[in-house]
Amino acid sequence: MTNSGKVIAIYFPQFHTIPENDEWWGKGFTDWDMVRRARPMFPGHHQPRVPLESNYYDQSKLEILRWQVDLAKRYGIHGFCHYHYWFDGRKLLETPTELFLEHKELDMPFCLSWANETWSRRWDGRDDEILIRQTHPPTEASWQRHFDYLVRFWMDERAIRVDGKPVFVIYRPQRIPQVGRMLDFWRRKAEAAGLPGLFFIAQKQYEHPKRSALDGFDAEFQFQPFEAVYSPGFSSKSVRASRWFRWVRALPEGIQDRLRAMKARRRRALTFYDYDEVWEQIVRVREDARLITFPGAFADWDNTAR
């Protein structure tokens, strides 16, 4: 590994139980249930993906976090980017991240990425059934609630920083009304709390936000492989066959739900991509001249379990 950059792994906290998933999917549900149920769907398809030594770990256990930190450091990972689920005051799947914050001996830099999206029964092909909707009241009261939760993570000495400013990633910022005002509000609050500011990163995939949606952001992160396969110029036949997906993602969320529900009623088909072809596109995709661009990478991608 060279010293030209730092590798930050996305930390997906869905491998522990929560009451909401018990209600929506059945008692004791975690993403491991889908991993276990996965089956090969074509010759040579590597499913199910059984973890090494059948270690279906529970992320609510401190010893698991210790093991993950040790493993990541052993293989050159600089830090974790924890997915953060926030629905205007309601948080979900927060246990691993809060446990991580509480235990300072977990010596691993970290940042949070707001997984800013409505939850539906998409996994069952029923996008029209909403489990919890993501709302964005453009009010200082709403922004203050979120800030009050986040600031303790930003104040932690392990927080990943750029020029001393804690990093915060936001997925699909174009869905947030007055996002620039919200970021300015948070910056002012952070400075009042003694921080030199905040460093905001927009997570880029599917859509190409208008300039106004990036107001207040310092950088963007190219989430792969989606940034590559749905980017202009990618010529894969598979992408041409499913081009509707990128178009749908640009529509209002309510219309998205209805269109996906209609499509789900039809026979569902697999879409294949050539790994080398996708990586060639990742290399070709240009950085955004407007913002600092952090490249994303992936070693494998198979979401057929869902």
Short mmCIF file of C-alpha atoms in Angstrom, two decimals:
data_model
loop_
_atom_site.label_atom_id
_atom_site.label_comp_id
_atom_site.label_asym_id
_atom_site.label_seq_id
_atom_site.Cartn_x
_atom_site.Cartn_y
_atom_site.Cartn_z
CA MET A 1 0.00 0.00 0.00
CA THR A 2 1.32 3.46 -0.88
CA ASN A 3 1.19 6.49 1.37
CA SER A 4 -0.59 8.63 -1.23
CA GLY A 5 -4.01 8.20 0.35
CA LYS A 6 -5.96 6.75 3.23
CA VAL A 7 -8.44 3.91 2.88
CA ILE A 8 -11.71 4.44 4.75
CA ALA A 9 -14.13 1.51 4.84
CA ILE A 10 -17.89 2.03 4.89
CA TYR A 11 -19.24 0.49 8.09
CA PHE A 12 -22.69 -1.03 7.61
CA PRO A 13 -24.42 -1.44 11.02
CA GLN A 14 -27.27 -3.75 10.04
CA PHE A 15 -25.96 -6.92 11.67
CA HIS A 16 -27.73 -6.60 15.00
CA THR A 17 -31.37 -6.68 16.04
CA ILE A 18 -33.59 -3.66 16.61
CA PRO A 19 -37.28 -3.51 17.62
CA GLU A 20 -38.26 -1.86 14.33
CA ASN A 21 -36.84 -4.68 12.23
CA ASP A 22 -38.49 -7.19 14.56
CA GLU A 23 -41.81 -5.52 13.75
CA TRP A 24 -41.23 -5.06 10.02
CA TRP A 25 -39.43 -8.29 9.12
CA GLY A 26 -39.90 -10.72 12.01
CA LYS A 27 -38.44 -11.36 15.45
CA GLY A 28 -34.64 -11.42 15.47
CA PHE A 29 -34.20 -10.15 11.91
CA THR A 30 -30.81 -8.83 10.78
CA ASP A 31 -29.21 -8.65 7.35
CA TRP A 32 -27.65 -12.03 8.11
CA ASP A 33 -31.09 -13.54 7.44
CA MET A 34 -30.88 -12.48 3.81
CA VAL A 35 -27.27 -13.61 3.57
CA ARG A 36 -28.27 -17.07 4.78
CA ARG A 37 -31.28 -17.30 2.42
CA ALA A 38 -29.32 -16.37 -0.70
CA ARG A 39 -29.01 -19.06 -3.38
CA PRO A 40 -27.16 -19.31 -6.71
CA MET A 41 -29.22 -17.80 -9.51
CA PHE A 42 -27.06 -18.88 -12.46
CA PRO A 43 -24.16 -21.31 -13.09
CA GLY A 44 -21.03 -20.18 -11.27
CA HIS A 45 -22.89 -17.70 -9.06
CA HIS A 46 -21.10 -17.51 -5.70
CA GLN A 47 -24.02 -17.70 -3.27
CA PRO A 48 -24.61 -18.00 -0.40
CA ARG A 49 -21.72 -15.97 0.98
CA VAL A 50 -20.82 -17.77 4.20
CA PRO A 51 -18.54 -15.67 6.46
CA LEU A 52 -15.19 -17.17 7.43
CA GLU A 53 -15.67 -19.81 10.13
CA SER A 54 -19.44 -19.10 9.91
CA ASN A 55 -18.91 -16.00 12.02
CA TYR A 56 -22.38 -14.45 11.83
CA TYR A 57 -21.34 -11.74 14.25
CA ASP A 58 -23.52 -9.40 16.31
CA GLN A 59 -22.45 -5.75 16.06
CA SER A 60 -24.08 -4.90 19.37
CA LYS A 61 -21.29 -6.83 21.14
CA LEU A 62 -18.21 -4.88 22.20
CA GLU A 63 -15.90 -7.82 21.53
CA ILE A 64 -17.04 -7.81 17.89
CA LEU A 65 -16.14 -4.13 17.51
CA ARG A 66 -12.72 -4.83 19.03
CA TRP A 67 -12.18 -7.67 16.58
CA GLN A 68 -13.26 -5.53 13.60
CA VAL A 69 -10.95 -2.67 14.58
CA ASP A 70 -8.02 -5.05 14.98
CA LEU A 71 -8.76 -6.72 11.64
CA ALA A 72 -9.09 -3.41 9.80
CA LYS A 73 -5.84 -2.04 11.22
CA ARG A 74 -4.03 -5.25 10.39
CA TYR A 75 -4.92 -4.84 6.71
CA GLY A 76 -4.21 -1.15 6.31
CA ILE A 77 -7.65 0.42 6.79
CA HIS A 78 -7.26 3.96 8.13
CA GLY A 79 -10.79 4.39 9.47
CA PHE A 80 -14.49 3.54 9.37
CA CYS A 81 -17.30 5.59 7.85
CA HIS A 82 -20.37 4.54 9.85
CA TYR A 83 -23.76 4.67 8.18
CA HIS A 84 -25.99 6.96 10.24
CA TYR A 85 -29.78 6.55 10.11
CA TRP A 86 -31.71 9.64 11.23
CA PHE A 87 -35.36 10.46 10.60
CA ASP A 88 -35.97 13.94 12.08
CA GLY A 89 -35.21 12.92 15.64
CA ARG A 90 -35.67 9.18 15.30
CA LYS A 91 -32.51 7.14 15.00
CA LEU A 92 -32.16 3.54 13.86
CA LEU A 93 -29.33 0.99 13.97
CA GLU A 94 -27.30 3.33 16.15
CA THR A 95 -26.02 0.78 18.69
CA PRO A 96 -22.66 -0.13 17.08
CA THR A 97 -21.79 3.51 16.40
CA GLU A 98 -22.76 4.67 19.89
CA LEU A 99 -20.88 1.73 21.41
CA PHE A 100 -17.88 2.72 19.33
CA LEU A 101 -18.10 6.30 20.61
CA GLU A 102 -18.44 5.20 24.23
CA HIS A 103 -15.36 2.96 24.18
CA LYS A 104 -12.38 5.19 23.56
CA GLU A 105 -10.05 2.20 23.57
CA LEU A 106 -11.36 1.34 20.09
CA ASP A 107 -8.46 3.12 18.45
CA MET A 108 -9.84 3.65 14.96
CA PRO A 109 -10.55 6.99 13.23
CA PHE A 110 -14.17 7.36 12.15
CA CYS A 111 -16.73 9.61 10.51
CA LEU A 112 -20.48 9.32 9.92
CA SER A 113 -22.41 9.12 6.66
CA TRP A 114 -26.09 10.08 6.81
CA ALA A 115 -27.96 7.37 4.87
CA ASN A 116 -30.56 9.92 3.87
CA GLU A 117 -33.37 7.83 2.37
CA THR A 118 -36.87 6.53 3.03
CA TRP A 119 -37.16 2.88 4.04
CA SER A 120 -39.69 0.70 2.23
CA ARG A 121 -40.30 -2.99 1.61
CA ARG A 122 -38.09 -2.81 -1.47
CA TRP A 123 -36.41 -6.08 -0.51
CA ASP A 124 -39.80 -7.76 -0.92
CA GLY A 125 -40.43 -5.92 -4.17
CA ARG A 126 -43.04 -3.70 -2.48
CA ASP A 127 -41.61 -0.21 -2.75
CA ASP A 128 -45.07 1.25 -2.30
CA GLU A 129 -45.20 0.12 1.36
CA ILE A 130 -43.29 2.71 3.38
CA LEU A 131 -41.71 1.60 6.66
CA ILE A 132 -40.34 4.96 7.73
CA ARG A 133 -40.26 8.05 5.56
CA GLN A 134 -37.34 10.42 5.45
CA THR A 135 -38.55 13.96 5.97
CA HIS A 136 -36.54 17.16 6.00
CA PRO A 137 -38.34 19.96 7.82
CA PRO A 138 -36.37 23.07 6.76
CA THR A 139 -36.43 24.50 10.27
CA GLU A 140 -33.69 25.43 12.68
CA ALA A 141 -35.43 23.37 15.37
CA SER A 142 -35.06 20.24 13.24
CA TRP A 143 -31.45 21.05 12.36
CA GLN A 144 -30.68 21.72 16.03
CA ARG A 145 -32.00 18.29 17.07
CA HIS A 146 -29.75 16.61 14.57
CA PHE A 147 -26.75 18.75 15.50
CA ASP A 148 -27.21 17.99 19.20
CA TYR A 149 -26.92 14.29 18.42
CA LEU A 150 -23.98 14.59 16.02
CA VAL A 151 -21.77 17.03 17.90
CA ARG A 152 -20.54 14.46 20.41
CA PHE A 153 -19.16 12.38 17.53
CA TRP A 154 -17.51 15.42 15.98
CA MET A 155 -15.90 16.37 19.29
CA ASP A 156 -14.31 12.93 19.72
CA GLU A 157 -10.55 12.89 19.25
CA ARG A 158 -10.86 9.94 16.85
CA ALA A 159 -13.10 11.87 14.43
CA ILE A 160 -11.65 11.97 10.91
CA ARG A 161 -10.81 15.57 10.10
CA VAL A 162 -9.70 17.73 7.18
CA ASP A 163 -7.78 20.83 8.26
CA GLY A 164 -8.99 20.15 11.79
CA LYS A 165 -12.65 20.02 10.74
CA PRO A 166 -14.65 16.83 11.44
CA VAL A 167 -15.94 15.08 8.31
CA PHE A 168 -19.64 14.40 7.74
CA VAL A 169 -20.96 12.65 4.62
CA ILE A 170 -24.51 13.08 3.30
CA TYR A 171 -26.15 10.73 0.81
CA ARG A 172 -28.47 12.34 -1.76
CA PRO A 173 -28.18 15.92 -0.51
CA GLN A 174 -30.45 17.06 -3.34
CA ARG A 175 -33.35 15.61 -1.31
CA ILE A 176 -32.83 18.10 1.51
CA PRO A 177 -34.64 21.44 1.11
CA GLN A 178 -32.37 24.40 1.85
CA VAL A 179 -29.41 22.09 2.37
CA GLY A 180 -26.96 25.00 2.12
CA ARG A 181 -28.69 26.82 4.98
CA MET A 182 -28.65 23.65 7.07
CA LEU A 183 -24.90 23.19 6.58
CA ASP A 184 -24.22 26.85 7.40
CA PHE A 185 -26.33 26.48 10.56
CA TRP A 186 -24.33 23.42 11.62
CA ARG A 187 -21.03 25.16 10.92
CA ARG A 188 -21.99 28.09 13.13
CA LYS A 189 -23.08 25.73 15.92
CA ALA A 190 -19.86 23.73 15.59
CA GLU A 191 -17.73 26.86 15.86
CA ALA A 192 -19.71 27.94 18.92
CA ALA A 193 -18.92 24.52 20.43
CA GLY A 194 -15.20 25.11 19.93
CA LEU A 195 -14.62 23.31 16.64
CA PRO A 196 -12.85 25.06 13.72
CA GLY A 197 -15.78 24.17 11.47
CA LEU A 198 -17.08 21.08 9.68
CA PHE A 199 -16.05 19.41 6.42
CA PHE A 200 -19.11 18.25 4.47
CA ILE A 201 -18.91 15.60 1.74
CA ALA A 202 -21.76 14.88 -0.69
CA GLN A 203 -22.09 11.21 -1.60
CA LYS A 204 -22.47 11.02 -5.36
CA GLN A 205 -24.35 8.18 -7.05
CA TYR A 206 -27.25 7.64 -9.45
CA GLU A 207 -28.05 11.30 -9.90
CA HIS A 208 -25.90 14.25 -10.80
CA PRO A 209 -27.05 17.00 -8.44
CA LYS A 210 -27.63 20.52 -9.61
CA ARG A 211 -25.12 23.05 -8.37
CA SER A 212 -27.59 24.40 -5.80
CA ALA A 213 -27.77 20.96 -4.13
CA LEU A 214 -24.03 21.12 -3.50
CA ASP A 215 -24.06 24.56 -1.90
CA GLY A 216 -22.11 24.42 1.32
CA PHE A 217 -20.30 21.16 0.55
CA ASP A 218 -16.52 20.98 0.62
CA ALA A 219 -16.13 17.77 -1.38
CA GLU A 220 -17.91 14.84 -2.96
CA PHE A 221 -17.40 11.10 -2.70
CA GLN A 222 -17.91 8.81 -5.69
CA PHE A 223 -19.88 5.84 -4.39
CA GLN A 224 -19.04 2.78 -6.47
CA PRO A 225 -20.00 0.82 -8.47
CA PHE A 226 -23.15 2.93 -8.95
CA GLU A 227 -21.36 6.15 -9.81
CA ALA A 228 -19.64 4.31 -12.67
CA VAL A 229 -22.44 2.19 -14.12
CA TYR A 230 -24.97 5.01 -14.13
CA SER A 231 -22.59 7.70 -15.31
CA PRO A 232 -22.80 9.22 -18.82
CA GLY A 233 -20.64 7.41 -21.32
CA PHE A 234 -20.81 3.95 -19.78
CA SER A 235 -21.69 1.75 -22.75
CA SER A 236 -22.54 -1.58 -21.11
CA LYS A 237 -25.51 -3.31 -22.73
CA SER A 238 -26.76 -4.11 -19.24
CA VAL A 239 -26.86 -0.45 -18.36
CA ARG A 240 -28.66 0.48 -21.55
CA ALA A 241 -31.27 -2.15 -20.70
CA SER A 242 -31.79 -0.68 -17.22
CA ARG A 243 -31.25 3.01 -17.97
CA TRP A 244 -34.69 3.74 -16.59
CA PHE A 245 -33.26 3.35 -13.06
CA ARG A 246 -31.13 6.49 -13.23
CA TRP A 247 -34.06 8.40 -14.73
CA VAL A 248 -36.40 7.26 -11.96
CA ARG A 249 -33.95 8.30 -9.24
CA ALA A 250 -34.17 11.89 -10.45
CA LEU A 251 -37.94 12.04 -9.86
CA PRO A 252 -39.76 13.11 -6.68
CA GLU A 253 -39.70 10.38 -4.06
CA GLY A 254 -43.44 9.67 -4.14
CA ILE A 255 -43.36 9.10 -7.91
CA GLN A 256 -40.30 6.87 -7.47
CA ASP A 257 -42.25 4.68 -5.04
CA ARG A 258 -45.16 4.23 -7.47
CA LEU A 259 -42.96 3.48 -10.49
CA ARG A 260 -40.86 0.94 -8.60
CA ALA A 261 -44.00 -0.77 -7.32
CA MET A 262 -45.28 -1.08 -10.90
CA LYS A 263 -41.97 -2.54 -12.05
CA ALA A 264 -41.82 -4.94 -9.10
CA ARG A 265 -45.09 -6.52 -10.22
CA ARG A 266 -43.40 -7.58 -13.42
CA ARG A 267 -41.03 -10.52 -13.52
CA ARG A 268 -37.77 -9.50 -11.90
CA ALA A 269 -34.62 -10.11 -13.94
CA LEU A 270 -30.95 -10.01 -13.05
CA THR A 271 -28.61 -7.39 -14.45
CA PHE A 272 -25.00 -8.40 -15.04
CA TYR A 273 -21.97 -6.15 -15.36
CA ASP A 274 -18.44 -6.95 -16.42
CA TYR A 275 -16.11 -6.27 -13.48
CA ASP A 276 -13.21 -5.07 -15.63
CA GLU A 277 -15.52 -2.88 -17.69
CA VAL A 278 -16.90 -1.21 -14.57
CA TRP A 279 -13.42 -0.57 -13.23
CA GLU A 280 -12.32 0.93 -16.53
CA GLN A 281 -15.23 3.34 -16.22
CA ILE A 282 -14.29 4.18 -12.63
CA VAL A 283 -10.84 5.17 -13.85
CA ARG A 284 -12.32 7.20 -16.72
CA VAL A 285 -14.85 9.15 -14.65
CA ARG A 286 -13.53 12.65 -14.19
CA GLU A 287 -13.30 14.50 -10.94
CA ASP A 288 -15.83 17.25 -10.42
CA ALA A 289 -14.11 20.54 -11.20
CA ARG A 290 -16.36 22.31 -8.68
CA LEU A 291 -15.39 20.29 -5.61
CA ILE A 292 -12.65 18.18 -4.11
CA THR A 293 -13.41 14.62 -5.23
CA PHE A 294 -12.72 11.52 -3.16
CA PRO A 295 -12.73 8.36 -5.29
CA GLY A 296 -14.63 5.27 -4.20
CA ALA A 297 -13.71 1.65 -4.81
CA PHE A 298 -15.23 -1.81 -4.50
CA ALA A 299 -13.82 -5.32 -4.59
CA ASP A 300 -17.08 -7.17 -5.27
CA TRP A 301 -20.76 -6.37 -5.56
CA ASP A 302 -23.67 -8.78 -5.40
CA ASN A 303 -27.00 -7.64 -3.97
CA THR A 304 -29.03 -10.62 -5.18
CA ALA A 305 -29.48 -11.65 -1.53
CA ARG A 306 -31.88 -8.71 -1.30
#
